[in-house]
């Protein structure tokens, strides 16, 4: 979206210069020379941003900005002045201007200020649209939920996303810790930079250091070329360190050093490299217990846990189960195109009654399998009976589904399934 | 916050501030139009008008500078 910028400056050369520079930066502009003219064009032009000279021939530029904000508080302002004083700067910032530029103006400075403001407005508009989406559909990015614990999680994500604070996400396996990390990244100023996820438990302890920090050629047997580590790959963006308590104690010390110094050294390297990475860590263990068991260093814990987010198990947000099940059905149907369009209400009740030890990941798998096994356009409770054998069922669902499927039913299902497979291929 | 240039010259402080302010306006114009000329040239467009404006603003700055200097050097 092109920002509408109103330039209010009495000097003709500066006015034209600003207008042309801003237009080349992608803004749609209008330029006037007096406070009176600014007032007259304000309603029709409806600017997002005002670039105002403090001293105008017929008034005070700050008053022009204040009036513009009164009619639309979302408007931003950049003040331009040749008479810098601490008082005027403080007054301008109190009035809500975003930046204060001193004359003689430097075009590069104007560009930096404008780009920063433009990036912030883009981010704010994305957050607003996600907030609207959340209110309407119970979705924040790829996270789904309308239950009170999830609403709290969404609020925490929105707050922390705009900062650079390290986040520690805790929650049982399958609750969506990586999805939370991705959503934080997506809502942050780093969204255009890489998101890199690293599972500390998936790599052998001897290799983790070189995977994370990279290595120089010849630094160990088999290091036949230089390798950039995950930290460098995520530079400018976000790095998720999953299962952080599985990282060895020696490496935890090195990680702490990187977080404190914001520099790293590749294995076998001699140079310290500066990195700008937002760290999100995750664990399915209680971190305090991990500290007691010497699995997690206490100093590292405090460094990682600047902003904690605890994900509730699915069993503690049962009101989200139907919403999630429907979301997954739609997602799977989009990939599979098998014509499965709905849930039998008794099937949803059966899902809601199940304890879900594997949390959202297990629910997704069950929905996928139910989708594959469904004949016709509706997922029925009979299908779930096979998938959730020990599930406590609501009476209505249970009475209709208690018997095991007959051989004839099973063979008809197999035939339907192979027919569908042929149709897809 | 004291201005490093006016610090130590309390009598002429106010005049110097005005002097700088007066100079800052045409220098801003010159800087913006030189940058504009450079962008136009980079796009293969004619930078002449932007360069003429920059030159005019620089003349204005020199003129103001001379007048300000004469004013400051007055006994």
Short mmCIF file of N, CA and C in Angstrom, two decimals, chain A residues 30-196:
data_model
loop_
_atom_site.label_atom_id
_atom_site.label_comp_id
_atom_site.label_asym_id
_atom_site.label_seq_id
_atom_site.Cartn_x
_atom_site.Cartn_y
_atom_site.Cartn_z
N UNK A 30 1.24 15.12 -1.47
CA UNK A 30 0.66 16.43 -1.76
C UNK A 30 1.49 17.41 -0.95
N UNK A 31 1.74 18.59 -1.50
CA UNK A 31 2.58 19.54 -0.77
C UNK A 31 1.92 20.91 -0.72
N UNK A 32 1.92 21.50 0.46
CA UNK A 32 1.33 22.84 0.63
C UNK A 32 2.31 23.70 1.43
N UNK A 33 2.08 25.05 1.38
CA UNK A 33 3.05 25.95 2.00
C UNK A 33 2.60 26.60 3.30
N UNK A 34 1.32 26.44 3.65
CA UNK A 34 0.84 27.10 4.87
C UNK A 34 -0.05 26.17 5.70
N UNK A 35 -0.23 26.56 6.96
CA UNK A 35 -1.10 25.80 7.86
C UNK A 35 -2.54 25.83 7.34
N UNK A 36 -2.94 26.99 6.80
CA UNK A 36 -4.30 27.14 6.29
C UNK A 36 -4.58 26.17 5.15
N UNK A 37 -3.62 26.11 4.19
CA UNK A 37 -3.79 25.19 3.05
C UNK A 37 -3.83 23.74 3.55
N UNK A 38 -2.99 23.44 4.55
CA UNK A 38 -2.95 22.07 5.08
C UNK A 38 -4.33 21.70 5.61
N UNK A 39 -4.95 22.62 6.34
CA UNK A 39 -6.28 22.38 6.88
C UNK A 39 -7.31 22.13 5.78
N UNK A 40 -7.14 22.87 4.67
CA UNK A 40 -8.13 22.75 3.59
C UNK A 40 -8.02 21.42 2.85
N UNK A 41 -6.77 20.89 2.70
CA UNK A 41 -6.63 19.65 1.91
C UNK A 41 -6.73 18.38 2.76
N UNK A 42 -6.68 18.57 4.08
CA UNK A 42 -6.60 17.42 5.00
C UNK A 42 -7.72 16.39 4.77
N UNK A 43 -8.96 16.89 4.73
CA UNK A 43 -10.10 15.99 4.62
C UNK A 43 -10.10 15.20 3.33
N UNK A 44 -9.84 15.91 2.24
CA UNK A 44 -9.93 15.26 0.93
C UNK A 44 -8.74 14.32 0.68
N UNK A 45 -7.53 14.77 1.05
CA UNK A 45 -6.34 13.95 0.78
C UNK A 45 -6.18 12.83 1.81
N UNK A 46 -6.66 13.07 3.02
CA UNK A 46 -6.63 12.08 4.10
C UNK A 46 -5.25 11.41 4.24
N UNK A 47 -4.23 12.19 4.61
CA UNK A 47 -2.87 11.61 4.64
C UNK A 47 -2.67 10.61 5.77
N UNK A 48 -1.78 9.64 5.51
CA UNK A 48 -1.35 8.73 6.58
C UNK A 48 -0.25 9.40 7.40
N UNK A 49 0.57 10.20 6.71
CA UNK A 49 1.74 10.82 7.35
C UNK A 49 1.80 12.31 6.99
N UNK A 50 2.22 13.14 7.96
CA UNK A 50 2.45 14.56 7.68
C UNK A 50 3.93 14.84 7.88
N UNK A 51 4.53 15.53 6.92
CA UNK A 51 5.89 16.03 7.11
C UNK A 51 5.75 17.53 7.27
N UNK A 52 5.94 18.03 8.48
CA UNK A 52 5.63 19.45 8.73
C UNK A 52 6.83 20.24 9.21
N UNK A 53 6.94 21.44 8.66
CA UNK A 53 7.94 22.39 9.16
C UNK A 53 7.34 23.00 10.43
N UNK A 54 8.18 23.15 11.44
CA UNK A 54 7.64 23.70 12.70
C UNK A 54 7.19 25.15 12.55
N UNK A 55 7.97 25.93 11.78
CA UNK A 55 7.63 27.36 11.66
C UNK A 55 6.99 27.64 10.31
N UNK A 56 5.70 27.85 10.34
CA UNK A 56 4.99 28.16 9.09
C UNK A 56 4.60 29.64 9.13
N UNK A 57 4.43 30.25 7.95
CA UNK A 57 4.15 31.69 7.96
C UNK A 57 2.85 32.05 8.70
N UNK A 58 1.89 31.15 8.68
CA UNK A 58 0.60 31.49 9.31
C UNK A 58 0.32 30.62 10.54
N UNK A 59 1.35 30.00 11.11
CA UNK A 59 1.07 29.21 12.32
C UNK A 59 2.17 28.23 12.65
N UNK A 60 1.82 27.37 13.61
CA UNK A 60 2.77 26.42 14.16
C UNK A 60 2.54 25.05 13.50
N UNK A 61 3.63 24.46 12.94
CA UNK A 61 3.50 23.17 12.27
C UNK A 61 3.00 22.07 13.19
N UNK A 62 3.37 22.17 14.46
CA UNK A 62 2.94 21.15 15.41
C UNK A 62 1.42 21.19 15.62
N UNK A 63 0.88 22.41 15.55
CA UNK A 63 -0.58 22.55 15.67
C UNK A 63 -1.28 21.88 14.48
N UNK A 64 -0.66 22.01 13.31
CA UNK A 64 -1.23 21.36 12.11
C UNK A 64 -1.27 19.85 12.35
N UNK A 65 -0.17 19.32 12.91
CA UNK A 65 -0.12 17.88 13.16
C UNK A 65 -1.14 17.48 14.23
N UNK A 66 -1.23 18.29 15.28
CA UNK A 66 -2.19 17.96 16.36
C UNK A 66 -3.61 17.91 15.81
N UNK A 67 -3.95 18.89 14.94
CA UNK A 67 -5.31 18.93 14.37
C UNK A 67 -5.54 17.69 13.49
N UNK A 68 -4.48 17.30 12.75
CA UNK A 68 -4.60 16.13 11.86
C UNK A 68 -4.81 14.87 12.68
N UNK A 69 -4.15 14.80 13.84
CA UNK A 69 -4.29 13.62 14.72
C UNK A 69 -5.64 13.59 15.40
N UNK A 70 -6.17 14.77 15.64
CA UNK A 70 -7.47 14.82 16.31
C UNK A 70 -8.54 14.18 15.43
N UNK A 71 -8.44 14.45 14.12
CA UNK A 71 -9.44 13.85 13.24
C UNK A 71 -9.11 12.40 12.91
N UNK A 72 -7.85 11.99 13.03
CA UNK A 72 -7.48 10.59 12.80
C UNK A 72 -6.23 10.26 13.62
N UNK A 73 -6.41 9.60 14.78
CA UNK A 73 -5.28 9.33 15.67
C UNK A 73 -4.23 8.37 15.09
N UNK A 74 -4.55 7.72 13.96
CA UNK A 74 -3.58 6.79 13.35
C UNK A 74 -2.51 7.53 12.56
N UNK A 75 -2.68 8.85 12.37
CA UNK A 75 -1.73 9.58 11.52
C UNK A 75 -0.37 9.71 12.18
N UNK A 76 0.67 9.60 11.34
CA UNK A 76 2.04 9.77 11.83
C UNK A 76 2.57 11.12 11.38
N UNK A 77 3.60 11.59 12.09
CA UNK A 77 4.18 12.87 11.72
C UNK A 77 5.69 12.85 11.75
N UNK A 78 6.28 13.59 10.82
CA UNK A 78 7.73 13.82 10.84
C UNK A 78 7.90 15.34 10.88
N UNK A 79 8.59 15.82 11.90
CA UNK A 79 8.76 17.27 12.03
C UNK A 79 10.11 17.67 11.43
N UNK A 80 10.08 18.79 10.71
CA UNK A 80 11.31 19.31 10.10
C UNK A 80 11.54 20.68 10.70
N UNK A 81 12.75 20.94 11.17
CA UNK A 81 12.99 22.27 11.74
C UNK A 81 14.44 22.71 11.57
N UNK A 82 14.60 23.99 11.45
CA UNK A 82 15.94 24.56 11.39
C UNK A 82 16.35 25.11 12.74
N UNK A 83 15.38 25.17 13.66
CA UNK A 83 15.69 25.71 14.99
C UNK A 83 15.51 24.61 16.02
N UNK A 84 16.57 23.85 16.17
CA UNK A 84 16.48 22.71 17.09
C UNK A 84 16.58 23.19 18.52
N UNK A 85 15.70 22.68 19.35
CA UNK A 85 15.84 22.91 20.79
C UNK A 85 15.27 21.70 21.49
N UNK A 86 15.77 21.46 22.68
CA UNK A 86 15.31 20.30 23.42
C UNK A 86 13.81 20.43 23.69
N UNK A 87 13.38 21.66 24.03
CA UNK A 87 11.96 21.87 24.35
C UNK A 87 11.06 21.53 23.17
N UNK A 88 11.47 22.01 21.97
CA UNK A 88 10.60 21.75 20.82
C UNK A 88 10.60 20.26 20.47
N UNK A 89 11.76 19.58 20.66
CA UNK A 89 11.81 18.14 20.37
C UNK A 89 10.90 17.38 21.33
N UNK A 90 10.96 17.74 22.61
CA UNK A 90 10.13 17.06 23.60
C UNK A 90 8.65 17.31 23.30
N UNK A 91 8.34 18.55 22.97
CA UNK A 91 6.94 18.89 22.67
C UNK A 91 6.44 18.10 21.46
N UNK A 92 7.30 18.00 20.44
CA UNK A 92 6.90 17.26 19.23
C UNK A 92 6.67 15.78 19.54
N UNK A 93 7.57 15.20 20.33
CA UNK A 93 7.41 13.78 20.66
C UNK A 93 6.16 13.56 21.50
N UNK A 94 5.89 14.52 22.41
CA UNK A 94 4.66 14.40 23.22
C UNK A 94 3.41 14.49 22.36
N UNK A 95 3.51 15.28 21.29
CA UNK A 95 2.34 15.40 20.40
C UNK A 95 2.16 14.13 19.57
N UNK A 96 3.17 13.26 19.58
CA UNK A 96 3.02 11.96 18.90
C UNK A 96 3.76 11.85 17.58
N UNK A 97 4.66 12.82 17.28
CA UNK A 97 5.38 12.69 16.01
C UNK A 97 6.37 11.52 16.11
N UNK A 98 6.64 10.89 14.97
CA UNK A 98 7.51 9.71 14.97
C UNK A 98 8.97 10.11 14.93
N UNK A 99 9.26 11.19 14.21
CA UNK A 99 10.66 11.58 14.07
C UNK A 99 10.81 13.09 13.93
N UNK A 100 12.03 13.51 14.12
CA UNK A 100 12.35 14.93 14.19
C UNK A 100 13.59 15.12 13.33
N UNK A 101 13.44 15.84 12.20
CA UNK A 101 14.59 16.01 11.30
C UNK A 101 15.10 17.44 11.34
N UNK A 102 16.41 17.58 11.44
CA UNK A 102 17.00 18.92 11.51
C UNK A 102 17.46 19.39 10.14
N UNK A 103 17.26 20.68 9.90
CA UNK A 103 17.82 21.28 8.69
C UNK A 103 19.27 21.65 8.97
N UNK A 104 20.21 21.58 8.05
CA UNK A 104 19.99 21.18 6.66
C UNK A 104 19.63 19.69 6.57
N UNK A 105 18.59 19.43 5.75
CA UNK A 105 18.11 18.06 5.61
C UNK A 105 19.08 17.22 4.82
N UNK A 106 19.22 15.96 5.25
CA UNK A 106 20.04 15.03 4.47
C UNK A 106 19.10 14.00 3.88
N UNK A 107 19.06 13.88 2.55
CA UNK A 107 18.11 12.95 1.93
C UNK A 107 18.21 11.53 2.47
N UNK A 108 19.43 11.08 2.79
CA UNK A 108 19.59 9.70 3.29
C UNK A 108 18.87 9.54 4.63
N UNK A 109 18.90 10.59 5.43
CA UNK A 109 18.24 10.53 6.74
C UNK A 109 16.71 10.48 6.56
N UNK A 110 16.23 11.27 5.61
CA UNK A 110 14.80 11.26 5.32
C UNK A 110 14.38 9.86 4.88
N UNK A 111 15.21 9.24 4.05
CA UNK A 111 14.89 7.91 3.54
C UNK A 111 14.80 6.90 4.69
N UNK A 112 15.78 6.94 5.60
CA UNK A 112 15.78 6.00 6.72
C UNK A 112 14.52 6.18 7.57
N UNK A 113 14.21 7.43 7.87
CA UNK A 113 13.04 7.72 8.72
C UNK A 113 11.76 7.26 8.03
N UNK A 114 11.66 7.55 6.74
CA UNK A 114 10.43 7.18 6.03
C UNK A 114 10.29 5.66 5.90
N UNK A 115 11.40 4.98 5.59
CA UNK A 115 11.33 3.52 5.45
C UNK A 115 10.96 2.87 6.77
N UNK A 116 11.51 3.41 7.86
CA UNK A 116 11.22 2.84 9.18
C UNK A 116 9.74 3.01 9.50
N UNK A 117 9.24 4.20 9.21
CA UNK A 117 7.84 4.48 9.49
C UNK A 117 6.92 3.60 8.62
N UNK A 118 7.33 3.46 7.37
CA UNK A 118 6.54 2.67 6.44
C UNK A 118 6.51 1.20 6.87
N UNK A 119 7.69 0.67 7.30
CA UNK A 119 7.76 -0.73 7.76
C UNK A 119 6.90 -0.91 9.00
N UNK A 120 6.93 0.06 9.90
CA UNK A 120 6.14 -0.06 11.13
C UNK A 120 4.65 -0.07 10.81
N UNK A 121 4.23 0.78 9.86
CA UNK A 121 2.80 0.82 9.52
C UNK A 121 2.37 -0.47 8.84
N UNK A 122 3.25 -1.04 8.01
CA UNK A 122 2.91 -2.31 7.35
C UNK A 122 2.71 -3.40 8.40
N UNK A 123 3.64 -3.42 9.38
CA UNK A 123 3.56 -4.43 10.44
C UNK A 123 2.28 -4.24 11.26
N UNK A 124 2.00 -2.98 11.58
CA UNK A 124 0.79 -2.71 12.38
C UNK A 124 -0.46 -3.15 11.62
N UNK A 125 -0.43 -2.91 10.31
CA UNK A 125 -1.64 -3.27 9.56
C UNK A 125 -1.78 -4.79 9.47
N UNK A 126 -0.62 -5.50 9.41
CA UNK A 126 -0.71 -6.97 9.40
C UNK A 126 -1.23 -7.48 10.76
N UNK A 127 -0.72 -6.86 11.85
CA UNK A 127 -1.17 -7.27 13.18
C UNK A 127 -2.68 -7.00 13.31
N UNK A 128 -3.14 -5.84 12.80
CA UNK A 128 -4.57 -5.52 12.87
C UNK A 128 -5.40 -6.54 12.11
N UNK A 129 -4.89 -6.93 10.91
CA UNK A 129 -5.70 -7.86 10.13
C UNK A 129 -5.70 -9.24 10.79
N UNK A 130 -4.56 -9.59 11.42
CA UNK A 130 -4.54 -10.88 12.13
C UNK A 130 -5.46 -10.84 13.35
N UNK A 131 -5.49 -9.67 14.00
CA UNK A 131 -6.36 -9.53 15.18
C UNK A 131 -7.83 -9.68 14.75
N UNK A 132 -8.16 -9.07 13.61
CA UNK A 132 -9.53 -9.17 13.12
C UNK A 132 -9.85 -10.62 12.76
N UNK A 133 -8.87 -11.27 12.14
CA UNK A 133 -9.03 -12.68 11.75
C UNK A 133 -9.25 -13.53 13.00
N UNK A 134 -8.48 -13.20 14.05
CA UNK A 134 -8.60 -13.96 15.30
C UNK A 134 -9.99 -13.82 15.90
N UNK A 135 -10.48 -12.55 15.92
CA UNK A 135 -11.80 -12.35 16.53
C UNK A 135 -12.88 -13.08 15.74
N UNK A 136 -12.68 -13.11 14.43
CA UNK A 136 -13.72 -13.71 13.60
C UNK A 136 -13.65 -15.24 13.58
N UNK A 137 -12.43 -15.76 13.49
CA UNK A 137 -12.31 -17.20 13.25
C UNK A 137 -11.59 -17.97 14.34
N UNK A 138 -11.06 -17.29 15.35
CA UNK A 138 -10.29 -17.99 16.37
C UNK A 138 -8.93 -18.42 15.86
N UNK A 139 -8.37 -17.65 14.88
CA UNK A 139 -7.06 -18.01 14.32
C UNK A 139 -6.06 -16.88 14.53
N UNK A 140 -4.84 -17.23 14.89
CA UNK A 140 -3.74 -16.26 14.87
C UNK A 140 -2.62 -16.96 14.11
N UNK A 141 -2.40 -16.52 12.87
CA UNK A 141 -1.45 -17.24 12.02
C UNK A 141 -1.93 -18.66 11.84
N UNK A 142 -1.10 -19.63 12.21
CA UNK A 142 -1.51 -21.03 12.09
C UNK A 142 -2.02 -21.58 13.42
N UNK A 143 -2.16 -20.71 14.41
CA UNK A 143 -2.68 -21.18 15.70
C UNK A 143 -4.19 -21.02 15.74
N UNK A 144 -4.85 -22.02 16.31
CA UNK A 144 -6.31 -22.01 16.33
C UNK A 144 -6.78 -22.10 17.78
N UNK A 145 -7.79 -21.34 18.14
CA UNK A 145 -8.36 -21.49 19.47
C UNK A 145 -9.16 -20.29 19.91
N UNK A 146 -10.26 -20.57 20.61
CA UNK A 146 -11.07 -19.48 21.16
C UNK A 146 -11.19 -19.64 22.67
N UNK A 147 -10.56 -20.69 23.21
CA UNK A 147 -10.70 -20.96 24.64
C UNK A 147 -9.91 -19.91 25.43
N UNK A 148 -10.32 -19.62 26.69
CA UNK A 148 -9.60 -18.60 27.47
C UNK A 148 -8.09 -18.83 27.55
N UNK A 149 -7.58 -20.08 27.77
CA UNK A 149 -6.12 -20.20 27.83
C UNK A 149 -5.42 -19.84 26.50
N UNK A 150 -6.08 -20.16 25.37
CA UNK A 150 -5.46 -19.84 24.09
C UNK A 150 -5.55 -18.35 23.78
N UNK A 151 -6.65 -17.71 24.21
CA UNK A 151 -6.76 -16.26 24.01
C UNK A 151 -5.60 -15.56 24.74
N UNK A 152 -5.26 -16.08 25.93
CA UNK A 152 -4.13 -15.51 26.69
C UNK A 152 -2.82 -15.72 25.93
N UNK A 153 -2.67 -16.91 25.36
CA UNK A 153 -1.45 -17.21 24.59
C UNK A 153 -1.35 -16.26 23.38
N UNK A 154 -2.48 -16.05 22.69
CA UNK A 154 -2.47 -15.16 21.52
C UNK A 154 -2.06 -13.74 21.93
N UNK A 155 -2.61 -13.30 23.06
CA UNK A 155 -2.30 -11.95 23.54
C UNK A 155 -0.79 -11.84 23.83
N UNK A 156 -0.25 -12.89 24.48
CA UNK A 156 1.18 -12.90 24.80
C UNK A 156 2.01 -12.85 23.52
N UNK A 157 1.60 -13.62 22.51
CA UNK A 157 2.35 -13.65 21.25
C UNK A 157 2.35 -12.26 20.60
N UNK A 158 1.16 -11.64 20.60
CA UNK A 158 1.08 -10.31 19.97
C UNK A 158 1.97 -9.30 20.68
N UNK A 159 2.00 -9.39 22.01
CA UNK A 159 2.82 -8.44 22.77
C UNK A 159 4.30 -8.65 22.50
N UNK A 160 4.71 -9.92 22.52
CA UNK A 160 6.15 -10.19 22.45
C UNK A 160 6.68 -10.09 21.02
N UNK A 161 5.79 -10.29 20.02
CA UNK A 161 6.26 -10.34 18.63
C UNK A 161 6.95 -9.04 18.23
N UNK A 162 6.42 -7.91 18.70
CA UNK A 162 6.98 -6.63 18.25
C UNK A 162 8.29 -6.28 18.97
N UNK A 163 8.64 -7.04 20.00
CA UNK A 163 9.90 -6.77 20.69
C UNK A 163 10.97 -7.74 20.18
N UNK A 164 12.16 -7.63 20.74
CA UNK A 164 13.23 -8.57 20.37
C UNK A 164 13.53 -9.53 21.52
N UNK A 165 12.68 -9.52 22.54
CA UNK A 165 12.96 -10.29 23.76
C UNK A 165 13.00 -11.79 23.46
N UNK A 166 13.97 -12.51 24.07
CA UNK A 166 13.97 -13.97 23.92
C UNK A 166 12.71 -14.57 24.56
N UNK A 167 12.20 -15.62 23.93
CA UNK A 167 10.95 -16.23 24.40
C UNK A 167 11.23 -17.69 24.73
N UNK A 168 10.66 -18.16 25.84
CA UNK A 168 10.75 -19.58 26.17
C UNK A 168 9.33 -20.16 26.12
N UNK A 169 9.11 -21.09 25.19
CA UNK A 169 7.78 -21.69 25.04
C UNK A 169 7.82 -23.06 25.71
N UNK A 170 6.92 -23.25 26.66
CA UNK A 170 6.84 -24.55 27.31
C UNK A 170 5.49 -25.19 27.01
N UNK A 171 5.46 -26.50 27.02
CA UNK A 171 4.20 -27.20 26.76
C UNK A 171 4.49 -28.64 26.41
N UNK A 172 3.50 -29.50 26.63
CA UNK A 172 3.68 -30.91 26.32
C UNK A 172 3.96 -31.11 24.84
N UNK A 173 4.44 -32.29 24.49
CA UNK A 173 4.68 -32.63 23.09
C UNK A 173 3.38 -32.50 22.31
N UNK A 174 3.48 -31.92 21.12
CA UNK A 174 2.31 -31.84 20.26
C UNK A 174 1.38 -30.68 20.54
N UNK A 175 1.77 -29.76 21.44
CA UNK A 175 0.87 -28.63 21.74
C UNK A 175 1.05 -27.49 20.75
N UNK A 176 2.11 -27.52 19.95
CA UNK A 176 2.28 -26.49 18.92
C UNK A 176 3.35 -25.46 19.25
N UNK A 177 4.43 -25.89 19.91
CA UNK A 177 5.46 -24.93 20.31
C UNK A 177 6.15 -24.31 19.08
N UNK A 178 6.39 -25.15 18.06
CA UNK A 178 7.04 -24.60 16.86
C UNK A 178 6.09 -23.63 16.14
N UNK A 179 4.80 -23.95 16.16
CA UNK A 179 3.83 -23.07 15.50
C UNK A 179 3.83 -21.70 16.19
N UNK A 180 3.95 -21.72 17.53
CA UNK A 180 4.01 -20.46 18.28
C UNK A 180 5.26 -19.67 17.84
N UNK A 181 6.39 -20.36 17.75
CA UNK A 181 7.64 -19.68 17.36
C UNK A 181 7.49 -19.07 15.96
N UNK A 182 6.89 -19.83 15.05
CA UNK A 182 6.71 -19.32 13.68
C UNK A 182 5.78 -18.11 13.66
N UNK A 183 4.73 -18.16 14.49
CA UNK A 183 3.78 -17.05 14.52
C UNK A 183 4.45 -15.80 15.08
N UNK A 184 5.28 -15.97 16.13
CA UNK A 184 6.01 -14.82 16.69
C UNK A 184 6.88 -14.21 15.58
N UNK A 185 7.56 -15.07 14.83
CA UNK A 185 8.43 -14.59 13.76
C UNK A 185 7.61 -13.84 12.71
N UNK A 186 6.47 -14.42 12.34
CA UNK A 186 5.65 -13.85 11.28
C UNK A 186 5.11 -12.47 11.66
N UNK A 187 4.84 -12.29 12.96
CA UNK A 187 4.28 -11.01 13.40
C UNK A 187 5.37 -10.00 13.77
N UNK A 188 6.63 -10.39 13.66
CA UNK A 188 7.70 -9.50 14.11
C UNK A 188 8.25 -8.68 12.95
N UNK A 189 9.12 -7.74 13.30
CA UNK A 189 9.77 -6.92 12.27
C UNK A 189 10.74 -7.77 11.46
N UNK A 190 11.01 -8.98 11.95
CA UNK A 190 11.97 -9.86 11.28
C UNK A 190 11.30 -10.76 10.26
N UNK A 191 10.00 -10.55 10.02
CA UNK A 191 9.22 -11.51 9.21
C UNK A 191 9.83 -11.77 7.84
N UNK A 192 10.51 -10.76 7.26
CA UNK A 192 11.06 -10.95 5.91
C UNK A 192 12.38 -11.72 5.95
N UNK A 193 12.98 -11.84 7.13
CA UNK A 193 14.26 -12.56 7.28
C UNK A 193 13.97 -14.04 7.59
N UNK A 194 15.01 -14.90 7.61
CA UNK A 194 14.73 -16.33 7.78
C UNK A 194 14.24 -16.73 9.18
N UNK A 195 13.41 -17.78 9.19
CA UNK A 195 13.04 -18.47 10.43
C UNK A 195 13.72 -19.83 10.35
N UNK A 196 14.53 -20.15 11.35
CA UNK A 196 15.26 -21.42 11.33
C UNK A 196 14.92 -22.19 12.60
#
